[in-house]
Amino acid sequence: MKIEHLISQIQKKQSFLCVGLDTDLDKIPTHLLSEEDPIFSFNKAIIDATHSYCVAYKPNIAFYEAYGLQGWKSLERTMDYLNSQYPEMFTIADAKRGDIGNTSTRYAKAFFESLNFDSITIAPYMGRDSVEPFLQFEDRHTILLALTSNQGAFDFQTKKLEGQALYKEVLEVSKSYKNAERLMYVVGATKATYLSDIRKIIPNNFLLVPGVGAQGGSLQEVCEHGMTAEVGLLVNSSRGILYASQDEDFADRAADQARSIQQEMARELAKFKKA
Amino acid sequence: MKIEHLISQIQKKQSFLCVGLDTDLDKIPTHLLSEEDPIFSFNKAIIDATHSYCVAYKPNIAFYEAYGLQGWKSLERTMDYLNSQYPEMFTIADAKRGDIGNTSTRYAKAFFESLNFDSITIAPYMGRDSVEPFLQFEDRHTILLALTSNQGAFDFQTKKLEGQALYKEVLEVSKSYKNAERLMYVVGATKATYLSDIRKIIPNNFLLVPGVGAQGGSLQEVCEHGMTAEVGLLVNSSRGILYASQDEDFADRAADQARSIQQEMARELAKFKKA
């Protein structure tokens, strides 16, 4: 998907919400467990109920791999459904991969070609030749982990590498990668105050922001420090939407949650335009 | 697998060779392509031919994911075969995963429980709470990327974090993780001279060393700087063994390559004992 298409979807829907499909058989409504493919049935119901309020879906690959072959099948069916029914949606494989050259190319093919995702999350630790194979794919996007929302982010990411925080060095160095215009970055919402610094290094790239809601980040703060003229934000919510209810009304309650976030986003977009 | 078991296998076989199962349909002998599951058929033949000369097998997960459902199935069959026919083998999922808490637990279950691997490779970028979920599993091992063998390693890993190279900080900090005795580390053989420094920080942990052979590292140098009283090394070779021949004799030629490395290892083990 071209970035212009994502931007126009955000404006049209007045939403930059990404719904995380972290589908967990222990948490979905029990009446679905008798279905032939409960994970897909759940995803389909969530997608049908929330698609008007969001611009992206992000399956976390761990949740599918945990169920082996069956999980992989549910992921394939979910992607087929999304790509055929809602081709306007931006899709993110939250895979956090990262390996050397020819192995990265394998992962890129698995996610960009076989599964037809628009983007994938990548760990930067192995550097340039682990990232550039993903950047070769036109109209596909590579979302580099920069500053994550978990406690462990302070183990390395915020420590100083040659005088500046490692996560900033990741932003800085990755700007010189071939096809760097296809890069986006993960920045945890629980660290919204870091966003102004980040925008000094990468003024335009899209940021994928997890951690609003359940993990305690503030949407308003994220927008204040991270929004650009082309919005430049995708804010993710997973559990808060998926598991709003565990009863038969789960899809309606998920829609309520997504709509409520979308409305808050519309207010932030209006605020930014005015300012 | 208990670490003592791995050590006794190394002594018994006089080998610390790990065979990387980076199985690529474009490179395996063409006569196998008509089989029902060519990837498994190839792996089975390689395993049967090389098992006397190595102590570990390491499927690189990217190669399986690239083939979608069918690839995942081939991986499951390979692991079932290894665990039933050669239960003495140490198995490594070269997956380079790394995600936050509950997602890491999912990956740990997928690889340690569903697929029954003894160990998995993990990227350290997200820090403590992305690694500790893997360390909870008794007699399973977490192999942290420290210093990788690719060019991109110089993007971040060798740069100074708070005064010391990032990869050393990874070694240092990870020593304080809960159940750190279950940690091993990836250290690229192309950087054998770094090994003496690494052994100052982690004198005993096992190192998984890629990059001997095709990537140009020297086994002798690795042993000189990295070997411990309990050996403490697993040296990987993938392409050099797997694709020694693309004809019908591929398994015999793979065995020749593995045997030749094993013999060099036996000499290094004797040298160390004497010293």
Coordinates of C-alpha atoms in Angstrom, one line a residue:
Chain A
M1 CA 0.0 0.0 0.0
K2 CA 1.2 3.5 -0.9
I3 CA 1.7 5.8 2.1
E4 CA -0.6 8.4 0.4
H5 CA -3.4 5.8 0.5
L6 CA -3.0 5.3 4.2
I7 CA -3.0 9.1 4.8
S8 CA -6.2 9.5 2.8
Q9 CA -7.9 6.7 4.7
I10 CA -6.9 8.4 8.0
Q11 CA -8.5 11.7 6.8
K12 CA -11.6 10.0 5.4
K13 CA -12.3 8.0 8.6
Q14 CA -10.9 10.6 11.0
S15 CA -9.1 7.8 12.7
F16 CA -5.5 6.6 13.0
L17 CA -6.5 3.6 15.1
C18 CA -4.8 0.3 14.6
V19 CA -6.6 -2.7 16.1
G20 CA -4.2 -5.4 17.4
L21 CA -5.4 -8.9 16.7
D22 CA -3.8 -10.6 19.7
T23 CA -6.3 -13.4 19.6
D24 CA -6.1 -15.7 22.6
L25 CA -8.3 -18.8 22.8
D26 CA -8.4 -18.4 26.6
K27 CA -10.0 -15.0 26.3
I28 CA -12.4 -15.2 23.4
P29 CA -16.1 -15.9 24.1
T30 CA -16.6 -19.6 24.9
H31 CA -19.5 -20.0 22.5
L32 CA -17.0 -19.6 19.6
L33 CA -14.8 -22.5 20.7
S34 CA -17.2 -25.0 19.1
E35 CA -16.6 -23.3 15.7
E36 CA -14.4 -25.0 13.1
D37 CA -11.8 -22.2 13.3
P38 CA -12.5 -20.2 16.5
I39 CA -9.6 -17.8 16.0
F40 CA -10.7 -16.8 12.5
S41 CA -14.4 -16.6 13.5
F42 CA -13.4 -14.2 16.3
N43 CA -11.2 -12.1 14.1
K44 CA -13.8 -11.9 11.4
A45 CA -16.5 -10.7 13.8
I46 CA -14.1 -8.2 15.3
I47 CA -13.0 -6.9 11.9
D48 CA -16.6 -6.6 10.6
A49 CA -17.6 -4.7 13.8
T50 CA -14.7 -2.3 14.0
H51 CA -13.6 -1.6 10.4
S52 CA -15.4 1.7 10.2
Y53 CA -13.4 3.1 13.1
C54 CA -9.9 2.0 12.3
V55 CA -7.4 2.2 9.4
A56 CA -5.1 -0.7 10.3
Y57 CA -5.1 -4.3 11.7
K58 CA -2.1 -5.8 13.4
P59 CA -2.0 -9.5 14.2
N60 CA 0.7 -10.3 16.7
I61 CA 2.3 -13.3 15.1
A62 CA 3.2 -14.9 18.4
F63 CA -0.4 -15.5 19.2
Y64 CA -0.8 -17.5 16.0
E65 CA 2.5 -19.4 16.2
A66 CA 1.5 -20.5 19.7
Y67 CA -1.2 -22.7 18.1
G68 CA 1.2 -24.3 15.5
L69 CA -0.2 -25.3 12.1
Q70 CA -3.8 -24.4 13.1
G71 CA -2.7 -21.0 14.2
W72 CA -0.8 -20.4 11.0
K73 CA -3.9 -21.4 9.1
S74 CA -6.1 -19.0 11.1
L75 CA -3.6 -16.2 10.2
E76 CA -3.7 -17.0 6.5
R77 CA -7.5 -17.0 6.6
T78 CA -7.6 -13.7 8.5
M79 CA -5.2 -12.1 5.9
D80 CA -7.2 -13.5 3.0
Y81 CA -10.4 -12.1 4.5
L82 CA -8.9 -8.6 5.2
N83 CA -7.3 -8.4 1.7
S84 CA -10.4 -9.5 -0.1
Q85 CA -13.1 -7.7 2.0
Y86 CA -11.3 -4.6 3.2
P87 CA -8.5 -3.9 0.8
E88 CA -8.3 -0.3 2.0
M89 CA -6.9 -1.5 5.3
F90 CA -3.2 -1.2 6.2
T91 CA -2.0 -4.5 7.6
I92 CA 0.9 -4.9 10.0
A93 CA 2.6 -8.2 10.8
D94 CA 3.8 -7.7 14.4
A95 CA 6.6 -10.2 14.1
K96 CA 9.6 -8.3 15.5
R97 CA 11.9 -10.3 13.2
G98 CA 15.6 -9.5 12.4
D99 CA 18.2 -11.7 10.9
I100 CA 21.0 -11.5 8.4
G101 CA 20.7 -10.8 4.6
N102 CA 19.3 -13.9 2.9
T103 CA 17.3 -14.9 5.9
S104 CA 15.7 -11.5 6.1
T105 CA 14.7 -11.9 2.5
R106 CA 13.0 -15.2 3.5
Y107 CA 11.0 -13.4 6.2
A108 CA 10.2 -10.6 3.9
K109 CA 8.8 -13.0 1.3
A110 CA 6.8 -14.9 3.9
F111 CA 5.1 -11.7 5.2
F112 CA 5.0 -9.4 2.2
E113 CA 4.3 -12.0 -0.5
S114 CA 2.8 -15.2 0.9
L115 CA 0.7 -13.5 3.6
N116 CA 0.4 -10.2 1.7
F117 CA 1.0 -7.9 4.7
D118 CA 1.6 -4.2 4.0
S119 CA 4.2 -3.9 6.7
I120 CA 6.2 -5.8 9.4
T121 CA 7.8 -4.9 12.7
I122 CA 11.6 -5.5 12.8
A123 CA 14.2 -5.4 15.6
P124 CA 17.2 -3.2 14.8
Y125 CA 19.9 -5.0 16.8
M126 CA 21.6 -6.6 13.8
G127 CA 21.8 -3.4 11.8
R128 CA 21.7 -2.4 8.2
D129 CA 22.0 -5.7 6.4
S130 CA 19.2 -7.2 8.5
V131 CA 16.8 -4.3 7.7
E132 CA 17.5 -3.4 4.0
P133 CA 16.2 -6.7 2.6
F134 CA 12.8 -5.7 3.9
L135 CA 13.1 -2.2 2.4
Q136 CA 13.6 -3.6 -1.1
F137 CA 9.9 -4.2 -1.4
E138 CA 8.0 -1.4 -3.1
D139 CA 4.9 -0.1 -1.3
R140 CA 5.7 -2.3 1.7
H141 CA 6.8 -0.7 5.0
T142 CA 9.3 -1.8 7.6
I143 CA 8.5 -0.7 11.1
L144 CA 11.6 -0.6 13.2
L145 CA 11.5 -1.0 17.0
A146 CA 12.9 2.2 18.3
L147 CA 11.6 2.9 21.8
T148 CA 9.3 0.2 23.1
S149 CA 6.7 0.6 25.8
N150 CA 7.9 -2.1 28.2
Q151 CA 10.0 -1.8 31.3
G152 CA 12.9 -3.6 29.6
A153 CA 13.2 -0.6 27.2
F154 CA 15.4 1.0 29.9
D155 CA 17.9 -1.9 29.8
F156 CA 19.5 -0.7 26.6
Q157 CA 17.3 1.6 24.5
T158 CA 17.5 4.7 26.6
K159 CA 21.2 4.2 27.6
K160 CA 23.8 6.4 25.8
L161 CA 25.4 5.0 22.7
E162 CA 28.4 7.1 21.7
G163 CA 26.8 10.0 23.6
Q164 CA 23.2 9.7 22.5
A165 CA 20.5 7.3 23.6
L166 CA 20.6 3.9 21.7
Y167 CA 17.0 4.4 20.4
K168 CA 18.0 7.8 18.9
E169 CA 21.1 6.2 17.3
V170 CA 18.7 3.7 15.8
L171 CA 16.6 6.5 14.3
E172 CA 19.7 8.4 13.1
V173 CA 21.5 5.5 11.6
S174 CA 18.5 3.9 10.0
K175 CA 17.8 7.2 8.1
S176 CA 20.8 6.3 5.9
Y177 CA 19.5 2.8 5.0
K178 CA 18.7 2.3 1.4
N179 CA 15.0 3.0 0.7
A180 CA 14.7 4.5 4.2
E181 CA 11.5 6.3 3.1
R182 CA 9.8 2.9 3.6
L183 CA 10.6 3.0 7.3
M184 CA 8.2 3.5 10.2
Y185 CA 9.1 3.2 13.8
V186 CA 7.6 1.7 17.0
V187 CA 7.5 4.3 19.8
G188 CA 5.8 3.3 23.1
A189 CA 3.0 5.7 24.1
T190 CA 4.0 5.4 27.8
K191 CA 7.0 7.5 26.7
A192 CA 5.1 10.3 25.0
T193 CA 7.4 12.9 26.4
Y194 CA 10.2 11.4 24.3
L195 CA 8.2 12.1 21.2
S196 CA 9.4 15.7 20.7
D197 CA 13.0 14.5 20.7
I198 CA 12.1 11.8 18.2
R199 CA 10.3 14.2 15.9
K200 CA 13.6 16.3 15.8
I201 CA 15.3 13.3 14.2
I202 CA 12.5 11.9 12.1
P203 CA 10.1 14.7 11.4
N204 CA 7.9 12.8 8.9
N205 CA 8.0 9.0 9.3
F206 CA 4.9 7.3 10.6
L207 CA 5.1 6.0 14.2
L208 CA 3.3 2.9 15.3
V209 CA 2.3 3.6 18.9
P210 CA 1.4 0.7 21.2
G211 CA 0.5 1.2 24.8
V212 CA -2.4 3.6 24.7
G213 CA -5.1 2.4 27.0
A214 CA -4.3 -0.9 28.8
Q215 CA -0.6 0.1 29.1
G216 CA -1.4 3.6 30.4
G217 CA -0.3 6.0 27.6
S218 CA -2.3 9.2 26.9
L219 CA -3.6 9.7 23.4
Q220 CA -3.7 13.5 23.9
E221 CA 0.0 13.6 24.8
V222 CA 1.0 11.4 21.9
C223 CA -0.8 13.7 19.5
E224 CA 0.6 16.8 21.1
H225 CA 4.2 15.6 20.7
G226 CA 4.0 13.2 17.7
M227 CA 1.4 14.4 15.2
T228 CA 2.6 15.8 11.8
A229 CA 0.8 17.6 9.0
E230 CA 0.2 14.1 7.4
V231 CA -0.8 12.8 10.9
G232 CA 2.2 10.4 11.0
L233 CA 0.7 8.3 13.7
L234 CA -0.9 4.9 14.0
V235 CA -2.1 4.2 17.5
N236 CA -2.7 0.6 18.5
S237 CA -5.2 -0.9 20.9
S238 CA -5.5 -4.6 21.3
R239 CA -7.0 -6.0 24.5
G240 CA -9.1 -3.0 25.3
I241 CA -11.1 -3.6 22.1
L242 CA -10.9 -7.4 21.6
Y243 CA -11.9 -8.4 25.1
A244 CA -14.4 -5.6 25.9
S245 CA -16.9 -8.4 26.5
Q246 CA -16.6 -12.1 26.7
D247 CA -20.3 -12.7 26.0
E248 CA -22.2 -13.0 22.8
D249 CA -22.2 -9.3 22.4
F250 CA -18.4 -9.1 22.2
A251 CA -18.4 -7.7 18.6
D252 CA -20.8 -4.9 19.5
R253 CA -18.8 -4.0 22.6
A254 CA -15.6 -4.1 20.6
A255 CA -17.2 -1.7 18.1
D256 CA -18.2 0.6 21.0
Q257 CA -14.6 0.8 22.2
A258 CA -13.2 1.4 18.7
R259 CA -15.8 4.1 18.0
S260 CA -15.0 5.8 21.3
I261 CA -11.3 5.9 20.4
Q262 CA -12.1 7.1 16.9
Q263 CA -14.1 10.0 18.2
E264 CA -11.3 11.0 20.5
M265 CA -8.9 10.8 17.5
A266 CA -11.3 13.0 15.4
R267 CA -11.1 15.6 18.1
E268 CA -7.3 15.5 18.2
L269 CA -7.2 15.8 14.4
A270 CA -9.5 18.9 14.5
K271 CA -7.3 20.4 17.3
F272 CA -4.1 19.9 15.2
K273 CA -5.7 21.5 12.1
K274 CA -6.8 24.5 14.1
A275 CA -3.4 25.0 15.7
Chain B
M1 CA 17.8 -30.9 27.9
K2 CA 20.1 -30.5 30.9
I3 CA 23.4 -28.7 30.1
E4 CA 25.4 -31.6 31.6
H5 CA 23.8 -33.9 28.9
L6 CA 25.0 -31.6 26.2
I7 CA 28.5 -31.5 27.6
S8 CA 28.7 -35.3 27.9
Q9 CA 27.5 -35.6 24.2
I10 CA 30.3 -33.2 23.2
Q11 CA 32.9 -35.3 25.0
K12 CA 31.5 -38.6 23.7
K13 CA 31.3 -37.5 20.0
Q14 CA 34.4 -35.3 20.3
S15 CA 32.4 -32.6 18.4
F16 CA 30.7 -29.4 19.2
L17 CA 29.3 -29.1 15.7
C18 CA 25.8 -27.7 15.2
V19 CA 24.3 -28.3 11.7
G20 CA 22.1 -25.5 10.6
L21 CA 19.0 -26.7 8.8
D22 CA 18.5 -23.7 6.5
T23 CA 16.6 -25.8 4.0
D24 CA 15.9 -24.1 0.7
L25 CA 13.8 -25.7 -2.1
D26 CA 15.9 -23.8 -4.7
K27 CA 19.1 -25.5 -3.5
I28 CA 18.2 -29.1 -2.6
P29 CA 18.7 -31.9 -5.1
T30 CA 16.0 -31.7 -7.8
H31 CA 15.2 -35.4 -7.5
L32 CA 13.7 -34.7 -4.1
L33 CA 11.2 -32.2 -5.4
S34 CA 8.8 -34.9 -6.5
E35 CA 8.5 -36.2 -2.9
E36 CA 5.4 -35.5 -0.9
D37 CA 7.4 -33.3 1.6
P38 CA 10.7 -32.4 0.0
I39 CA 11.9 -30.3 2.9
F40 CA 11.4 -33.1 5.4
S41 CA 12.9 -35.7 3.1
F42 CA 16.0 -33.5 2.7
N43 CA 16.2 -32.8 6.4
K44 CA 15.8 -36.5 7.3
A45 CA 18.5 -37.6 4.9
I46 CA 20.9 -34.9 6.2
I47 CA 20.2 -35.8 9.8
D48 CA 20.6 -39.6 9.2
A49 CA 23.9 -38.9 7.4
T50 CA 25.5 -36.4 9.8
H51 CA 24.2 -37.3 13.3
S52 CA 27.4 -39.1 14.3
Y53 CA 29.5 -36.0 13.8
C54 CA 27.4 -33.3 15.5
V55 CA 25.6 -32.6 18.8
A56 CA 23.0 -30.1 17.7
Y57 CA 20.6 -29.2 14.8
K58 CA 19.4 -25.6 14.2
P59 CA 16.5 -25.0 11.9
N60 CA 16.4 -21.4 10.9
I61 CA 12.7 -20.7 11.2
A62 CA 12.6 -18.1 8.4
F63 CA 13.3 -20.9 5.9
Y64 CA 10.2 -22.7 7.1
E65 CA 7.9 -19.7 7.5
A66 CA 8.7 -18.7 3.9
Y67 CA 6.8 -21.8 2.7
G68 CA 3.7 -20.9 4.9
L69 CA 1.6 -23.8 6.2
Q70 CA 3.6 -26.4 4.3
G71 CA 6.8 -25.1 5.8
W72 CA 5.4 -25.1 9.3
K73 CA 4.4 -28.7 8.7
S74 CA 7.8 -29.7 7.5
L75 CA 9.3 -28.1 10.6
E76 CA 7.0 -30.0 12.9
R77 CA 7.9 -33.3 11.1
T78 CA 11.6 -32.5 11.4
M79 CA 11.3 -31.9 15.1
D80 CA 9.2 -35.0 15.6
Y81 CA 11.8 -37.0 13.8
L82 CA 14.7 -35.5 15.7
N83 CA 13.0 -35.9 19.1
S84 CA 11.9 -39.5 18.5
Q85 CA 15.0 -40.9 16.6
Y86 CA 17.8 -38.8 18.1
P87 CA 16.7 -37.6 21.5
E88 CA 20.3 -37.0 22.5
M89 CA 20.5 -34.1 20.1
F90 CA 20.4 -30.5 21.3
T91 CA 17.9 -28.6 19.2
I92 CA 18.0 -24.9 18.5
A93 CA 15.1 -22.8 17.0
D94 CA 16.9 -20.0 15.2
A95 CA 14.0 -17.7 15.5
K96 CA 15.6 -14.4 16.8
R97 CA 12.3 -13.5 18.5
G98 CA 11.9 -10.8 21.1
D99 CA 8.7 -9.2 22.4
I100 CA 7.1 -8.1 25.6
G101 CA 6.0 -10.2 28.5
N102 CA 2.9 -12.2 27.7
T103 CA 3.8 -12.3 24.0
S104 CA 7.2 -13.7 24.8
T105 CA 5.4 -16.4 26.8
R106 CA 3.5 -17.3 23.7
Y107 CA 6.6 -17.7 21.6
A108 CA 8.2 -19.7 24.4
K109 CA 5.3 -22.1 24.4
A110 CA 5.3 -22.4 20.7
F111 CA 8.9 -23.3 20.5
F112 CA 9.6 -25.1 23.8
E113 CA 6.3 -26.9 24.2
S114 CA 4.5 -27.3 20.8
L115 CA 7.6 -27.9 18.8
N116 CA 9.7 -29.2 21.7
F117 CA 13.0 -27.4 21.0
D118 CA 15.7 -27.3 23.6
S119 CA 16.6 -23.7 22.9
I120 CA 15.7 -20.6 21.0
T121 CA 17.7 -17.6 19.8
I122 CA 16.4 -14.2 21.1
A123 CA 17.1 -10.5 20.2
P124 CA 18.0 -8.5 23.4
Y125 CA 16.8 -5.1 22.2
M126 CA 13.6 -5.0 24.3
G127 CA 15.5 -5.9 27.5
R128 CA 14.7 -7.9 30.6
D129 CA 11.0 -8.5 30.4
S130 CA 11.3 -9.7 26.9
V131 CA 13.9 -12.3 27.8
E132 CA 12.8 -13.6 31.3
P133 CA 9.6 -15.3 30.0
F134 CA 11.9 -17.7 28.1
L135 CA 14.1 -18.3 31.1
Q136 CA 11.2 -19.6 33.2
F137 CA 11.4 -23.0 31.4
E138 CA 13.5 -25.5 33.2
D139 CA 16.1 -27.4 31.1
R140 CA 15.4 -25.1 28.2
H141 CA 18.0 -22.5 27.0
T142 CA 17.7 -19.0 25.7
I143 CA 20.4 -18.0 23.3
L144 CA 20.8 -14.2 23.3
L145 CA 22.1 -12.4 20.3
A146 CA 25.3 -10.7 21.6
L147 CA 27.7 -10.1 18.7
T148 CA 26.5 -11.2 15.4
S149 CA 28.6 -12.2 12.4
N150 CA 27.1 -9.8 9.8
Q151 CA 28.4 -6.4 8.7
G152 CA 25.4 -4.7 10.3
A153 CA 26.8 -5.7 13.7
F154 CA 28.9 -2.6 13.6
D155 CA 25.8 -0.3 13.3
F156 CA 25.0 -0.6 17.0
Q157 CA 26.5 -3.7 18.7
T158 CA 30.1 -2.5 18.8
K159 CA 29.3 1.1 19.6
K160 CA 29.8 2.3 23.1
L161 CA 26.8 2.3 25.4
E162 CA 27.6 4.2 28.6
G163 CA 31.3 3.7 28.0
Q164 CA 31.3 0.0 26.9
A165 CA 30.3 -1.7 23.7
L166 CA 26.6 -2.4 23.5
Y167 CA 27.2 -6.2 23.0
K168 CA 29.2 -6.2 26.3
E169 CA 26.4 -4.3 28.0
V170 CA 24.0 -7.0 26.8
L171 CA 26.3 -9.7 28.3
E172 CA 26.7 -7.7 31.5
V173 CA 23.1 -6.7 32.1
S174 CA 21.7 -10.1 31.1
K175 CA 23.8 -11.8 33.8
S176 CA 21.3 -10.3 36.3
Y177 CA 18.2 -11.7 34.6
K178 CA 16.3 -14.2 36.6
N179 CA 17.4 -17.8 35.7
A180 CA 20.4 -16.4 33.9
E181 CA 22.1 -19.7 34.1
R182 CA 19.8 -20.8 31.3
L183 CA 21.4 -18.2 28.9
M184 CA 23.7 -18.9 26.0
Y185 CA 24.9 -16.3 23.6
V186 CA 25.4 -15.9 19.8
V187 CA 28.9 -14.7 19.0
G188 CA 29.9 -14.5 15.4
A189 CA 33.1 -16.4 14.5
T190 CA 34.2 -13.6 12.1
K191 CA 34.9 -11.7 15.3
A192 CA 37.0 -14.4 17.1
T193 CA 39.4 -11.7 18.5
Y194 CA 36.5 -10.3 20.5
L195 CA 36.1 -13.7 22.3
S196 CA 38.8 -13.1 24.9
D197 CA 36.9 -10.0 26.1
I198 CA 33.6 -11.8 26.1
R199 CA 35.0 -14.6 28.2
K200 CA 36.0 -12.0 30.8
I201 CA 32.4 -11.1 31.2
I202 CA 30.8 -14.6 30.8
P203 CA 33.5 -17.2 31.6
N204 CA 31.2 -20.2 31.5
N205 CA 28.1 -19.8 29.3
F206 CA 27.8 -21.7 26.1
L207 CA 28.4 -19.7 22.9
L208 CA 26.6 -20.4 19.7
V209 CA 29.1 -19.5 17.0
P210 CA 27.8 -19.0 13.4
G211 CA 30.1 -18.0 10.6
V212 CA 32.8 -20.7 10.6
G213 CA 33.3 -21.7 7.0
A214 CA 31.1 -19.9 4.4
Q215 CA 31.3 -16.6 6.4
G216 CA 35.0 -16.9 6.9
G217 CA 35.7 -17.5 10.6
S218 CA 38.5 -19.7 11.8
L219 CA 37.7 -22.7 14.1
Q220 CA 41.1 -22.6 15.6
E221 CA 40.9 -19.0 16.6
V222 CA 37.4 -19.5 18.0
C223 CA 38.7 -22.4 20.2
E224 CA 41.8 -20.5 21.3
H225 CA 39.8 -17.6 22.6
G226 CA 36.4 -19.1 23.5
M227 CA 36.9 -22.7 24.7
T228 CA 36.2 -23.4 28.4
A229 CA 36.9 -26.5 30.6
E230 CA 33.4 -27.7 29.7
V231 CA 34.0 -26.7 26.0
G232 CA 31.3 -24.0 26.1
L233 CA 31.1 -23.8 22.3
L234 CA 28.6 -24.8 19.7
V235 CA 29.9 -24.0 16.3
N236 CA 27.4 -23.9 13.5
S237 CA 27.7 -24.8 9.8
S238 CA 24.8 -24.6 7.5
R239 CA 25.3 -24.2 3.8
G240 CA 28.8 -25.8 3.7
I241 CA 27.3 -29.1 4.9
L242 CA 23.7 -29.0 3.4
Y243 CA 24.7 -28.1 -0.1
A244 CA 28.0 -29.9 -0.4
S245 CA 26.4 -31.6 -3.4
Q246 CA 23.2 -31.1 -5.3
D247 CA 23.2 -34.6 -6.8
E248 CA 21.9 -37.9 -5.5
D249 CA 25.0 -38.3 -3.3
F250 CA 24.1 -35.1 -1.3
A251 CA 23.8 -36.9 2.0
D252 CA 27.1 -38.7 1.7
R253 CA 28.9 -35.4 0.7
A254 CA 27.2 -33.7 3.7
A255 CA 28.5 -36.5 6.0
D256 CA 32.0 -36.0 4.6
Q257 CA 31.9 -32.3 5.4
A258 CA 30.5 -32.9 8.9
R259 CA 33.1 -35.6 9.6
S260 CA 35.9 -33.3 8.4
I261 CA 34.7 -30.5 10.8
Q262 CA 34.3 -33.0 13.6
Q263 CA 37.9 -34.3 13.1
E264 CA 39.2 -30.7 13.3
M265 CA 37.1 -30.3 16.5
A266 CA 38.6 -33.4 18.0
R267 CA 42.1 -32.0 17.5
E268 CA 41.1 -28.7 19.1
L269 CA 39.6 -30.6 22.1
A270 CA 42.8 -32.6 22.5
K271 CA 44.9 -29.4 22.2
F272 CA 42.9 -27.7 24.9
K273 CA 43.1 -30.7 27.3
K274 CA 46.9 -30.7 26.9
A275 CA 47.3 -27.0 27.5

